[in-house]
Every structure is written in structure tokens, then in C-alpha cells.
XYZ file of C-alpha atoms in Angstrom:
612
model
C -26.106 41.374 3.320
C -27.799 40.465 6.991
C -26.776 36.888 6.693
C -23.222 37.849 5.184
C -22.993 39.847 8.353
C -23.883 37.001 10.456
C -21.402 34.353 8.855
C -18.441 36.685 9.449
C -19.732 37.134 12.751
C -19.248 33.074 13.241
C -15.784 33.395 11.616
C -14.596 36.339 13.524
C -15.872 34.216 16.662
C -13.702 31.379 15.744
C -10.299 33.131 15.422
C -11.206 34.324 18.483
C -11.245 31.173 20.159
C -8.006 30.461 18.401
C -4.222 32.171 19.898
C -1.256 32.481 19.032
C 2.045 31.495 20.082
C 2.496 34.682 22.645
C -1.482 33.932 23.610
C -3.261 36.838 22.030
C -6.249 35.699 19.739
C -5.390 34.758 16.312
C -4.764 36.714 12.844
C -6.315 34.864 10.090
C -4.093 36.656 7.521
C -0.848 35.876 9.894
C -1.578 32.403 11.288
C -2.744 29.483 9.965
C -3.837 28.343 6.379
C -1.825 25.594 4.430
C 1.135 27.533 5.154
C 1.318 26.807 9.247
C 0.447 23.211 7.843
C 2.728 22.596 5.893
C 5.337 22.378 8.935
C 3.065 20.320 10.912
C 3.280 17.934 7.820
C 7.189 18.496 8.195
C 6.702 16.422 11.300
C 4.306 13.939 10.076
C 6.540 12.781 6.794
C 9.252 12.516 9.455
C 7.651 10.890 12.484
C 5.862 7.941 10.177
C 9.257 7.102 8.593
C 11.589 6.676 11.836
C 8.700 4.703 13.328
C 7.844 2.785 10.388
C 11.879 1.962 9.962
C 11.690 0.242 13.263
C 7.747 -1.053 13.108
C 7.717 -3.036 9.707
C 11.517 -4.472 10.154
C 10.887 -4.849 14.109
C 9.958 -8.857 13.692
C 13.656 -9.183 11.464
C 15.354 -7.797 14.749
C 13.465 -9.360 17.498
C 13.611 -12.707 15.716
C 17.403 -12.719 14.328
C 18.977 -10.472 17.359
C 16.626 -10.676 20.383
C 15.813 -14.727 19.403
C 12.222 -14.731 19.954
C 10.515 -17.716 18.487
C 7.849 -16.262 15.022
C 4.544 -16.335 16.958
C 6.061 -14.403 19.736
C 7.751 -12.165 17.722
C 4.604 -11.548 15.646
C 2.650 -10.898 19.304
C 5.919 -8.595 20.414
C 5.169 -6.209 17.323
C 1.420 -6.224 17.412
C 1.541 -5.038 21.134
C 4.087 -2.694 20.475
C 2.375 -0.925 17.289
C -1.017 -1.532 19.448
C 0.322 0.250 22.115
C 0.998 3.045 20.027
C -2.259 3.437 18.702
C -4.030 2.697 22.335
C -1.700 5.444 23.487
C -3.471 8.200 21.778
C -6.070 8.315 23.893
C -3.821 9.531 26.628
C -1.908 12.086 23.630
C -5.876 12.978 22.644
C -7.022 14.246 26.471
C -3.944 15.571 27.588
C -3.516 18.210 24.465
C -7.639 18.909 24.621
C -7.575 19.266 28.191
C -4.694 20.675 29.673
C -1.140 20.946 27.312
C -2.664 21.758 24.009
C -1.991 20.132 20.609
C 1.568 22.404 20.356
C 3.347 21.514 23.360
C 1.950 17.975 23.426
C 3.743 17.047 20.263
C 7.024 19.046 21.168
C 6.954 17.339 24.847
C 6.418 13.517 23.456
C 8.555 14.028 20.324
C 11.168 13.893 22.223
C 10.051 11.217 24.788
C 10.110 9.047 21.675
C 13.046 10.244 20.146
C 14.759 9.200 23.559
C 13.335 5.466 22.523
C 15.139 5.031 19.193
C 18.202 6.616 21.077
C 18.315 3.945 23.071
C 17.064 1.158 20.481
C 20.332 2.533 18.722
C 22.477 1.944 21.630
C 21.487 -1.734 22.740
C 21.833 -2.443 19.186
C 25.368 -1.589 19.211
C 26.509 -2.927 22.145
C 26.713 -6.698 21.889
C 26.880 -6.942 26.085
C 23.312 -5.813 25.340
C 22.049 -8.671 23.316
C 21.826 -12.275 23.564
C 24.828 -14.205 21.253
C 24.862 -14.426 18.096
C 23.079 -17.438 16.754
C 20.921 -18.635 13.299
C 17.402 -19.123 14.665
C 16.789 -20.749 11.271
C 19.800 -23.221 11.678
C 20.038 -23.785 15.080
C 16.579 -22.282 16.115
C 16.901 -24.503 19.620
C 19.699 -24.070 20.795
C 19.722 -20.045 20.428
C 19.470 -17.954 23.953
C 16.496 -15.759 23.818
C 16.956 -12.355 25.667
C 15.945 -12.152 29.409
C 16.558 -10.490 32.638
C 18.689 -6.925 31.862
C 19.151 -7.459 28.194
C 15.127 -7.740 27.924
C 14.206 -4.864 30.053
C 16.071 -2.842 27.613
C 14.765 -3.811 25.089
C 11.223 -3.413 26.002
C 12.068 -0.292 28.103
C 13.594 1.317 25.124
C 10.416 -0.346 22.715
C 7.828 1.686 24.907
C 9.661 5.006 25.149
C 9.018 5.007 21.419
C 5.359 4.182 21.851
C 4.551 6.570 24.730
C 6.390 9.311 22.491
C 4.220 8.089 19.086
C 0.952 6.922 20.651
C 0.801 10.648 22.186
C 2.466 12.575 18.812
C 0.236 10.806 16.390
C -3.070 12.275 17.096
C -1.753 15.818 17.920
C 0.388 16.169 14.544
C -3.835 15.626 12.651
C -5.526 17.943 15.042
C -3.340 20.981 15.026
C -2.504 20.312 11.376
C -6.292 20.442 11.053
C -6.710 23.445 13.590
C -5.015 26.025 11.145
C -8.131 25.946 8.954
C -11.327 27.769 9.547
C -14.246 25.251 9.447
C -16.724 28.151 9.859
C -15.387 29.356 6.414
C -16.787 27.327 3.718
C -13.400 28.170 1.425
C -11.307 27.118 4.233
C -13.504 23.879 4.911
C -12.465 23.028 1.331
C -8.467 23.004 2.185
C -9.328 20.783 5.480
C -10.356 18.023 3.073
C -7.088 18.873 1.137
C -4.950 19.345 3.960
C -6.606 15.761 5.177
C -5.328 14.074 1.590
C -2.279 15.973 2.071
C -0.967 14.322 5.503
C -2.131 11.036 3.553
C 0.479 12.161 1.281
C 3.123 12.901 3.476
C 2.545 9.693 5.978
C 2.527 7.448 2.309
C 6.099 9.506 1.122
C 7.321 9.111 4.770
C 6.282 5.161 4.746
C 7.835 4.943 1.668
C 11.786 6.419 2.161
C 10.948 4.284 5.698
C 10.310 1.201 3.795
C 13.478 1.358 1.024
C 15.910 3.612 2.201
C 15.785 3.167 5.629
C 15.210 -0.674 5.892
C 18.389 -1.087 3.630
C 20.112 0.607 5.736
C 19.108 -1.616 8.583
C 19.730 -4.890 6.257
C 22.821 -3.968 5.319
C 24.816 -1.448 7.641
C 23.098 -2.870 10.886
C 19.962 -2.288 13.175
C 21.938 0.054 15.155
C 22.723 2.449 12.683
C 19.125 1.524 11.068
C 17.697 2.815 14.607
C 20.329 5.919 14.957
C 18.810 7.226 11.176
C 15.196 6.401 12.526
C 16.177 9.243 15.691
C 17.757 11.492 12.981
C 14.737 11.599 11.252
C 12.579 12.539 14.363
C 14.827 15.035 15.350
C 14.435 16.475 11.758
C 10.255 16.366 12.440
C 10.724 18.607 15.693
C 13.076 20.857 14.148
C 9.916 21.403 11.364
C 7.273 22.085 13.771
C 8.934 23.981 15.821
C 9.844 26.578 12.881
C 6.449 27.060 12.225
C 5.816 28.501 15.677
C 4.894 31.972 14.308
C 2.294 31.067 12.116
C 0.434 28.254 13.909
C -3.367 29.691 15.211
C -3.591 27.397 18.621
C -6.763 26.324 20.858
C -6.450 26.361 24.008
C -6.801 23.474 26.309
C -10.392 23.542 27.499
C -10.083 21.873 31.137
C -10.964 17.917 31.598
C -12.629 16.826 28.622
C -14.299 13.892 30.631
C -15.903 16.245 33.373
C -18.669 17.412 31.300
C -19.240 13.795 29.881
C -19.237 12.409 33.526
C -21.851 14.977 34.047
C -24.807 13.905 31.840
C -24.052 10.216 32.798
C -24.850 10.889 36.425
C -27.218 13.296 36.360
C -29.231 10.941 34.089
C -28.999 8.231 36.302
C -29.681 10.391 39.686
C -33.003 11.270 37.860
C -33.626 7.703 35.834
C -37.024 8.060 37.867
C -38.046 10.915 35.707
C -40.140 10.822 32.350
C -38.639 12.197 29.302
C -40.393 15.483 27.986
C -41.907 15.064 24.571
C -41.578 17.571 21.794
C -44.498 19.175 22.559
C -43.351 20.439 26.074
C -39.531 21.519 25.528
C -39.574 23.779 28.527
C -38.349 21.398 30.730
C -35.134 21.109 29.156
C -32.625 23.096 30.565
C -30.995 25.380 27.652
C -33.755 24.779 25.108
C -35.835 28.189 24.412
C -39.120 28.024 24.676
C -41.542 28.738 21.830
C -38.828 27.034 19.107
C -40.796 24.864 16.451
C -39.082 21.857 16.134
C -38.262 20.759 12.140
C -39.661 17.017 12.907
C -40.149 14.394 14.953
C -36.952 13.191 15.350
C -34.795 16.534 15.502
C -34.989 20.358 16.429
C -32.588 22.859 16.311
C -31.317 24.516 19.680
C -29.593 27.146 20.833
C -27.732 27.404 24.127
C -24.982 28.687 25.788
C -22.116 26.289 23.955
C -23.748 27.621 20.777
C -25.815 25.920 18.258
C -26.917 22.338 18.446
C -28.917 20.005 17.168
C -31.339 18.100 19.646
C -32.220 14.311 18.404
C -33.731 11.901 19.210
C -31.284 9.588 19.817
C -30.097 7.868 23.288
C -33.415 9.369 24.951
C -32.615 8.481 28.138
C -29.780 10.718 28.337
C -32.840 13.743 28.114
C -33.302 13.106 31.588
C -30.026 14.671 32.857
C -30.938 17.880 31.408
C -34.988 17.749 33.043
C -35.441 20.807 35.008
C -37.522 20.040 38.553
C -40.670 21.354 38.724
C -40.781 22.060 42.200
C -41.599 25.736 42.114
C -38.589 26.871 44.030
C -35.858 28.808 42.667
C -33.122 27.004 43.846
C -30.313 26.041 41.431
C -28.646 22.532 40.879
C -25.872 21.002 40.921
C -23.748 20.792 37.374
C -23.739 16.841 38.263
C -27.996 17.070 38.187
C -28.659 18.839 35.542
C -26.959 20.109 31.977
C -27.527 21.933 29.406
C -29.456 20.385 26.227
C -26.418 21.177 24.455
C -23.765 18.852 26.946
C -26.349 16.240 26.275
C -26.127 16.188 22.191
C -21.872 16.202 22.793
C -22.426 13.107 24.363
C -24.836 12.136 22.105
C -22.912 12.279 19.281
C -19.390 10.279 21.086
C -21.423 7.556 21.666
C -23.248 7.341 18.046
C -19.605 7.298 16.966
C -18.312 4.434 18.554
C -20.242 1.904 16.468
C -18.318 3.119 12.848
C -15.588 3.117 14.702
C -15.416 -0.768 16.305
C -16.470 -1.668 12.711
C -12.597 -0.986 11.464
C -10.837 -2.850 13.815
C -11.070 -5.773 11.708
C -9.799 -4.189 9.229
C -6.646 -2.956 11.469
C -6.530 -6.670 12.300
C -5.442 -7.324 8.461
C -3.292 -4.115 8.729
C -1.327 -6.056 11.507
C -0.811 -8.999 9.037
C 0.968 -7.138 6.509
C 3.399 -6.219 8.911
C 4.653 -9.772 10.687
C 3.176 -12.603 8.449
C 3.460 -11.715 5.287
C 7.201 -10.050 5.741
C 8.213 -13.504 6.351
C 6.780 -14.692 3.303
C 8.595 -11.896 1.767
C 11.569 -13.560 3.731
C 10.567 -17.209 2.226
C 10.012 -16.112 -1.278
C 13.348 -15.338 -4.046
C 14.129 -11.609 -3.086
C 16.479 -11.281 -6.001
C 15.817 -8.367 -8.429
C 19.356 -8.101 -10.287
C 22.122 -10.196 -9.940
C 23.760 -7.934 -6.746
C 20.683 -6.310 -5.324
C 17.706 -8.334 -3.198
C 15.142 -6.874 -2.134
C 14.750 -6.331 1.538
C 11.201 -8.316 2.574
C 10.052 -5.464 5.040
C 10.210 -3.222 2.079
C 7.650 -5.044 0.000
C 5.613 -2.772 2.187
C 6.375 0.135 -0.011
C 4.953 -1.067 -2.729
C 1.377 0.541 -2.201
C 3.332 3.657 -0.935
C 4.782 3.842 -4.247
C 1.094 4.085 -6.125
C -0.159 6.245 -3.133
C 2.027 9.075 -3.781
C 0.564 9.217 -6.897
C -3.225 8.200 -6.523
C -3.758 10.558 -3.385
C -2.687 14.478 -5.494
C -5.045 12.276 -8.473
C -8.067 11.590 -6.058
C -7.403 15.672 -4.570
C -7.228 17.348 -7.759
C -9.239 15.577 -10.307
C -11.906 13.209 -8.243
C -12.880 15.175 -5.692
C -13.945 18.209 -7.591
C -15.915 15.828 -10.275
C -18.175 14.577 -7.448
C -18.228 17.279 -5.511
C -20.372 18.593 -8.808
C -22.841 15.649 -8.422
C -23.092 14.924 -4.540
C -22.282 18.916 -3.511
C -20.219 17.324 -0.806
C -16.838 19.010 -0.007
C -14.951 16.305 0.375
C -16.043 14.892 -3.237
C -18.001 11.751 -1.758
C -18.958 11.572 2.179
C -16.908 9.948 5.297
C -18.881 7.125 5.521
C -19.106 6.407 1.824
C -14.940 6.216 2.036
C -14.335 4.435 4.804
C -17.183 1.709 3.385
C -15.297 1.490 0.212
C -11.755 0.747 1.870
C -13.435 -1.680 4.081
C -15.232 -3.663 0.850
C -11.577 -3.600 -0.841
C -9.570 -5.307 2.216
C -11.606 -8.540 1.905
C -9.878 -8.488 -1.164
C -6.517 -8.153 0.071
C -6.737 -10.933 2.214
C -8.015 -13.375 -0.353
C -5.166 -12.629 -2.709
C -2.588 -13.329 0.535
C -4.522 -16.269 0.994
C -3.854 -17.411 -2.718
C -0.652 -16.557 -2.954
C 0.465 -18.158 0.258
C -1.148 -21.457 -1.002
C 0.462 -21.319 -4.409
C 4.253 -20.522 -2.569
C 3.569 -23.404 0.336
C 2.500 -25.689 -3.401
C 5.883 -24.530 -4.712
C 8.220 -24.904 -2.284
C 7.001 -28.433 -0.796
C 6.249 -30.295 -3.733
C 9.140 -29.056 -6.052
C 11.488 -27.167 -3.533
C 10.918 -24.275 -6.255
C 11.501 -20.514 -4.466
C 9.111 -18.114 -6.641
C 9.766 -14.388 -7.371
C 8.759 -12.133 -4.033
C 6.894 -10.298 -7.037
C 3.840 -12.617 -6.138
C 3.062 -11.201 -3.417
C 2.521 -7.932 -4.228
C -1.228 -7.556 -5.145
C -1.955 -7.662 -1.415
C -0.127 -4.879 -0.320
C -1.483 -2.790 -3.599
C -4.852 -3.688 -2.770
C -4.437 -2.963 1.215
C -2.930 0.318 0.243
C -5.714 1.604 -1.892
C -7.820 0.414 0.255
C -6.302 2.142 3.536
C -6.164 5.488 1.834
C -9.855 5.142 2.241
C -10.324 4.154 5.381
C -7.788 5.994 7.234
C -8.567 9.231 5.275
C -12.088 9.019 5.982
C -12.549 7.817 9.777
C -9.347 11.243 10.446
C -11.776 13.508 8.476
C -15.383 11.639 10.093
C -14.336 12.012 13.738
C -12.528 15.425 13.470
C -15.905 16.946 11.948
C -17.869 15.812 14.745
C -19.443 18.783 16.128
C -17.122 18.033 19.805
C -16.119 21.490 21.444
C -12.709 21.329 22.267
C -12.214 17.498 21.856
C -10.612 17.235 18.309
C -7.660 15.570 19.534
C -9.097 13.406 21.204
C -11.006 12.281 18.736
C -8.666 12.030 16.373
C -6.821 9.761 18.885
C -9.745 7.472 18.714
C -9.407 6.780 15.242
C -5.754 5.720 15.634
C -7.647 3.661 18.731
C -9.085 1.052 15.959
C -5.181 0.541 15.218
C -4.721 -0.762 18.484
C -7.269 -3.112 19.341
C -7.035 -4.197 15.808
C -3.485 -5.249 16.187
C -4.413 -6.990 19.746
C -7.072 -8.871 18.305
C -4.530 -10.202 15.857
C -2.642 -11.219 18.713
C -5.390 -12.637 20.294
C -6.747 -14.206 17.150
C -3.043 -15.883 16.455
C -3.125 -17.316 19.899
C -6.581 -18.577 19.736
C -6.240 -20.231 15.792
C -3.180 -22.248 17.240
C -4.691 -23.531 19.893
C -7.785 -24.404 18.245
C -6.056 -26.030 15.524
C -3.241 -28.075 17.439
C -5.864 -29.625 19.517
C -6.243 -33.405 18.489
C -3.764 -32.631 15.963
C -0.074 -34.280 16.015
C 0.980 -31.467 13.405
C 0.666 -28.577 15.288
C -1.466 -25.477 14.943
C -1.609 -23.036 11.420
C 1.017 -21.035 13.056
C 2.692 -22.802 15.782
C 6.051 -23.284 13.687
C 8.951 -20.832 12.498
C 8.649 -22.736 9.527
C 5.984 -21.062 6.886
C 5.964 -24.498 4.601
C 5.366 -26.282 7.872
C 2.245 -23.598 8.557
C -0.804 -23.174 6.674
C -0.471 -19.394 7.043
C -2.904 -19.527 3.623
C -5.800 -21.021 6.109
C -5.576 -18.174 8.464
C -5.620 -15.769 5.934
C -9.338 -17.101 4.711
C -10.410 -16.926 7.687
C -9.650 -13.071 8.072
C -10.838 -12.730 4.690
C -14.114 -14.129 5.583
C -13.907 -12.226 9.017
C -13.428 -8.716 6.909
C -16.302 -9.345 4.880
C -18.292 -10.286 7.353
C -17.440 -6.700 9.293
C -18.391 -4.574 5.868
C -21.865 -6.279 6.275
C -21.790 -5.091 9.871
C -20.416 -1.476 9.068
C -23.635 -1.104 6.450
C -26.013 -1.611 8.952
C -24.006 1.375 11.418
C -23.500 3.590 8.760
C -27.118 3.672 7.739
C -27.978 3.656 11.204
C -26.144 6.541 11.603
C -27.176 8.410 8.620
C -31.119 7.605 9.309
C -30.903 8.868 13.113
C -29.047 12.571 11.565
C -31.382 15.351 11.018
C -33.186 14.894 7.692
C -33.949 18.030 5.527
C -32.678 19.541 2.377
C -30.507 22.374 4.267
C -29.101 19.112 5.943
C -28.883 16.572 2.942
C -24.993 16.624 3.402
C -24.918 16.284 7.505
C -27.332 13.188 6.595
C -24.986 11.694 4.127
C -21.740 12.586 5.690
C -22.820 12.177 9.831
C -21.626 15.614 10.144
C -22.833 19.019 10.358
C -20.595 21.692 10.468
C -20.977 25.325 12.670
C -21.464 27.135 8.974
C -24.139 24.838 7.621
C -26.132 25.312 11.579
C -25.504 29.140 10.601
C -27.779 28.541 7.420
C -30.264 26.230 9.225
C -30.677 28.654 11.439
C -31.919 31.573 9.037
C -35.064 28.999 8.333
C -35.968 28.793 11.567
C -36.048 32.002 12.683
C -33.299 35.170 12.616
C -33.972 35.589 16.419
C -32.647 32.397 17.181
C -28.933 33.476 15.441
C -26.669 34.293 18.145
């Protein structure tokens, strides 16, 4: 009864830290739940397919229209969609910090509905674009945009990625906020509610990728890009009719401040010597008398609330050292924190490893979006005798599977083994996003064969095969991105961060970014490599795929995305080994997580005068 008391307690404390829409604390039978989700994944189905539309069919129009040669085309999408990504971060610490996760989306919705606006308009207008020419006919002798015509173009390109880089991380986190985590029922419907945005990005990638891109192919780019600002008008209609029922936390002041903090008070007092275990009074926030659980971790309590203290990063200890001077006087917020500001940034920075470990696999991600659409472009797109298939909608093709795999893997997998690994999300974080990594080495080696049997086809016979061949890349990518993606959202947002869910969230779509600039980087850097001493040319430096050996480069990212799994074993079990050990903790070990309710539990075994 005493330790059902103290759990609602937690709870109750929770939708207090929660508001709603007027600013008075939450009502967790009013606000929030799947309910107030649902219209946050309104916006989500939405958002993905007007910026998918333009993303995945972007090369077509800045190759046919705009007259960009293929590599910098390719390089012209990466950036943009890397941008995007990269973007978050500023979305991520302006909703945690100051705007909130509400107004952030509402504000930058309609910055980047403003974008396609305008993509819409130059489209239309043909004093806005260069003439009309056949880059594949007369390639040379086209007129690529510049001056006025450019600026547009790129002015109108980054609207869209300001608005999406800043949406994209918000539209997770409040989705996300509307569930309890201190309430182990509602913990359950965050893993859900995480499968379900899966869901609704994978239906809105998939009207994006068929509906939407035959539009574009075959009523025009401009009304292709007016449908793509329909549908994001529809997305902030949706979230902004859930207004009533959303629970809200508030911005919590500059997330970087109390990060800053540690940093330089560890460094004004690098002269100090760390405290061992055995003399945790010198910490400031750490209660005396506390037996520690091991060596390697004990279990605080401070003014933030409960934390665990590792062993981890010991050096940043020293920012929290009290001076033993015998005076009375107090210091400075930038000389000393609290044990508990030291474990946040503990736990960023033990973080960023898992994370760097998927930008190679964004770095295939970008591939299926430029490369291989113009093999799709290369290959015989006819289905029936009037209908071809558009090439940026071979995309879909995973989407297609995904809408049915992802309710499968809710409903039926991860209940099974939840019943053998007691895990709520049926198998751990880590365990996912090591799986999807493993299965995109795979992806690339079947682009890599299927490139070399096309190239095979079409120089030595002039034969065109079916665009059905290339397929089993794209299926493979997409099981293997539901995953990833799904597990890095639901590892970061589970960090134990006060008020920095956003931001974190942002960081995941962070690996998108510097994923698709390393592809940019890495197409750049494989041409010139391979055109040195070479009369031919790089792999990629032609517009012509039979003239490329586009199946070399994709070997080498094969090899490159096997080489990153090994890499991403290492972290993971480096992460898992330096989490608290202990059966009450088996789950925090497995998953690099430890939620408030599970702290709640440990704290009953160490002592009830420790609960706060």
C-alpha cells in the first residue's frame, strides 16, 4: 500500500509538471493519452508526404528543369534533405528551451509551408526557370539556372528545410509527451505510440511516393509542389484541433546553460582529486551516509530528483567537489553543481557514440534517394501497356510492406518477447537499432548486384530490364530502417534528460544529416580518387549510368556499413557494461535506459528515507 502511495505520488508529480493549453497543470483523464496523439500523428502522416513529394522526385526537377549536371544534382538533394535533419537541432533547443514543442511546430509549419508555396510558384512561371532543354539529348548545350532564377530556387528549397528541420523533432516529442512515463501502463502505449508514428511517416511516404509523384510526372512539378503545400496545410489544421487535449511541458530556460556549467566548473577545478566512493560528502547534492550498490554506481538523490551516479567520465566529478575550506561561503553555479547536473551530462555524452555509429547507415539512406532513382530512370518502367511507373516511386515499395509489418511487429512481436526479455518495448533500443544496422549491409550489396547485372545488360546487348530488379534494395532498406529509426526515436527520448526531449529527439534526425553530407562528401571524394590517372573518368563523374560504375561505389558502402555494425557492437556493449548492473536494473542495462518508475522501485531497496 506504502509503495502504491509513493508511485502515484511520482505520477501525480508528473502531470504536474505537465499544462495545458490555458497553462493550468494537466488532467490526466482530459489531456493526453493516444487520443491527443493521434492529431499530432495527423501532422506527421501529412508533413512526411509533402516533403517526401518534393525530396525523393527533387533530383527529376533539378536535373530536367533547373539543368544541373547528376553529381551536382545528387549533392543539391543531399544538402537539402541534410539540412533538414541538421536543422533539428535548432527545432530541438528552441521548443525545450524557450517556445515549447506546441508552438514550435505551429510557428515552423508554416515557415515551411511558405517554401512549397513558393517551389509551386517558380515552377509555374517559366520567366523563373532556365529554357527548356533535354539534358539527356543535348546535355551541353542546356543553360543551367543562375543569378535570380537560382536564388529562388534555393531560397524557396531552404524555407522548406528551416520549416521541416525545426517541425520534425517537435511532431516525436510532444506526440511522445501525452504519455505518462512514470506510469508503467502508459510507458507501454509510448512504445506503441513510437510504432505508430512509424506507421503514419511509412503511410505518409507511401501516398508521397505514388500519388503524389504522379502527379508531379504527369500534371507538372508545379502543381506536384502546390499538392505537397495542400497537404501541410492539412497537417496544421490536425494539430491544431487537438489543442484541448494536448498535456504540454513547459520550456525549461536554455538547455545548454546547465551543460556549460559542469564543463567549466570541471575545468576551473581540473587541479582537484576526484572523491572515491568511500568519501561521498564532498559531492555537492549527494547525502551522506547512502551505501552505494557497487563499485561502479550508487543511487542519488538531489534536488532534480533521482539519479543515478556512475562511474563514467570521472573527471566531470570534479565540477560538483565541494571546497573544503571551512568557510561558509557559497559558489558560483559555474564552480560547482549538483551530482545530479553532472549524470545529465553524463549521460549526452555516453549517447553520442550510438549515435555517430548510424550515420553510415543514413549515408545509404541518401543513396536510395538520388542514385538509385536514376537507375529506376535507366531501367524499363513499363507495368501495362499505358501506365509506367514513375522511378521516384520505386521508393514506395518498402512503404507498401511497412504498413503492414509495423501493426504485425506492435501487436503480435512485441508482446511475445516482452514474455521472455520483460522488456516493454518487446526487445531493447540497442538490440533494434543493431539489427537494422546488420540488415543495410545487405541492401547495399543487392544495389551493388543489380546495378552490375543492368550496366551487363544494357552495354553488351542494349537490353533495358524490368525496373522490378531493383526492388530488393529498397525492401531490405525499409525493413531495415523501421529498426533503426524506431529504435534510436525511442533510445534518445528515454534518456533520463529533464526537459531536453526535443532536443534529443532532434539529434536522432541529426545522424540524417551528416549522413547525407558524408554522401556528398564521399561522391566527391570517389570521383576524384578514381579519375586520377584515369582517361575514363571517375565511378560517377558522368550523367550517363552505363558510362559509371555506380555498382563499384555501392561495394564500397556495403563494405563501409558493415564495417560500422562492427563499430556499433563495441558502443553498444560499451554502453550497456558502464549502466548500473543489478537485477532491479537488468532492463536499464539491456536497454541504456532507466526510467523515473523503475528509480521509484530501486529506491525502496535502498532505503524508504531516501524516496522523495
Amino acid at each position: 500500500m506504502e509503495e502504491s502511495r509513493r508511485n502515484n505520488k511520482v505520477w501525480v508529480t508528473e502531470e504536474e509538471s505537465t499544462v495545458d493549453w490555458r497553462g493550468r497543470p494537466s488532467n490526466p483523464n482530459k489531456h493526453g493519452g493516444m487520443r491527443a496523439a493521434a492529431f499530432v500523428l495527423g501532422l506527421q502522416a501529412f508533413e512526411i508526404m509533402a516533403i517526401a513529394a518534393v525530396g525523393n522526385n527533387l533530383i527529376t526537377y533539378v536535373i530536367n528543369e533547373m539543368h544541373f549536371s547528376l553529381s551536382k544534382s545528387a549533392n543539391i538533394v543531399t544538402n537539402f534533405v541534410g539540412t533538414i535533419f541538421l536543422l533539428a537541432l535548432l527545432g530541438g533547443y528552441l521548443s525545450d528551451s524557450y517556445l515549447g514543442s506546441f508552438w514550435t511546430m505551429l510557428i515552423f509549419g508554416f515557415v515551411e509551408l511558405s517554401g512549397f508555396i513558393l517551389l509551386s510558384v517558380q515552377a509555374h512561371l517559366p520567366q523563373l526557370k532556365p529554357p527548356k532543354c533535354n539534358m539527356v539529348i543535348d546535355g551541353e548545350d542546356c543553360v543551367e539556372a543562375k543569378g535570380f532564377k537560382a536564388l529562388i530556387f534555393f531560397v524557396a528549397l531552404y524555407l522548406v528545410a528551416l520549416g521541416s528541420g525545426c517541425v520534425k523533432p517537435n511532431m516525436i516529442a510532444h506526440g511522445a509527451d501525452q504519455f505518462n512515463q512514470t506510469n508503467p501502463s502508459q510507458s507501454k502505449k509510448l512504445s506503441t505510440y513510437f510504432n505508430a508514428a512509424y506507421f503514419a511517416f511509412s503511410m505518409g511516404e507511401l501516398i508521397a511516393l505514388t500519388i503524389l509523384v504522379w502527379i508531379q510526372t504527369h500534371a507538372g512539378m508545379d502543381v506536384g509542389f502546390g499538392v505537397s503545400a495542400a497537404a501541410m496545410a492539412m497537417g496544421l489544421i490536425s494539430v491544431v484541433s487537438g489543442t484541448l487535449y494536448y498535456r504540454n511541458k513547459p520550456p525549461q530556460g536554455s538547455i545548454f546553460t546547465p551543460i556549460a556549467q559542469v564543463f567549466v566548473a570541471a575545468i576551473l577545478k581540473r587541479k582537484q582529486i576526484c572523491p572515491s566512493n568511500s568519501n561521498p560528502q564532498m559531492l555537492n547534492g549527494k547525502q551522506n551516509g547512502m551505501p552505494n550498490r557497487s563499485a561502479s554506481v550508487s543511487h542519488l538523490h538531489s534536488e532534480s530528483g533521482n539519479v543515478l551516479h556512475t562511474q563514467r567520465f570521472r573527471f566531470l566529478d570534479k565540477a560538483c567537489i565541494k571546497v573544503q575550506d571551512g568557510s561558509n561561503t557559497k559558489e558560483s553555479r559555474w564552480r560547482l553543481c549538483s551530482v545530479a547536473q553532472v549524470e545529465q551530462v553524463r549521460i549526452l555524452l555516453s549517447v553520442i557514440p550510438i549515435f555517430a555509429c548510424t550515420i553510415v547507415f543514413n549515408t545509404i539512406l541518401a543513396q536510395l534517394q538520388t542514385f538509385s532513382v536514376q537507375q529506376g530512370s535507366a531501367m524499363d518502367t513499363q507495368l501495362t501497356k499505358s501506365f509506367h511507373i514513375p522511378p521516384a516511386s520505386l521508393q514506395s515499395i518498402p512503404y507498401i510492406m511497412l504498413i503492414f509489418i509495423v501493426p504485425l511487429y506492435d501487436k503480435f512481436f512485441v508482446p511475445f518477447a516482452r514474455k521472455f526479455t520483460g522488456h516493454e518495448s518487446g526487445i531493447s533500443p540497442l538490440l533494434r537499432i543493431g539489427s537494422g544496422l546488420f540488415l543495410a549491409t545487405f541492401s547495399m550489396i543487392a544495389a551493388a548486384l543489380m546495378e552490375k547485372k543492368r550496366r551487363d545488360a544494357a552495354v553488351g546487348s542494349g537490353e533495358i530490364i524490368s525496373i522490378f530488379w531493383i526492388t530488393p534494395q529498397f525492401l531490405i532498406f525499409g525493413i531495415s530502417e523501421m529498426l533503426t529509426a524506431v529504435g534510436l526515436i525511442e533510445f534518445f527520448y528515454k534518456q533520463s534528460l529533464k526537459g531536453m526531449q526535443a532536443f534529443l529527439t532532434a539529434i536522432t534526425y541529426c545522424s540524417y544529416s551528416f549522413g547525407f553530407y558524408l554522401s556528398s562528401v564521399l561522391v566527391s571524394l570517389v570521383n576524384k580518387i578514381t579519375s586520377s590517372g584515369s582517361s575514363k573518368g571517375g565511378w560517377l563523374s558522368d550523367n550517363d549510368l552505363n558510362k559509371d560504375r555506380l555498382d563499384l561505389f555501392y561495394w564500397l558502402l556495403a563494405v563501409l556499413s558493415f564495417l560500422n555494425f562492427l563499430n556499433y557492437l563495441f558502443w553498444a556493449r560499451w554502453h550497456s557494461n558502464s549502466s548500473p548492473s543489478g537485477t532491479a536494473q537488468n532492463e536499464a542495462v539491456e536497454a541504456g535506459e532507466l526510467s523515473h518508475f523503475s528509480l521509484m522501485r530501486l529506491s525502496k531497496d535502498v532505503g524508504d528515507e531516501n524516496i522523495p
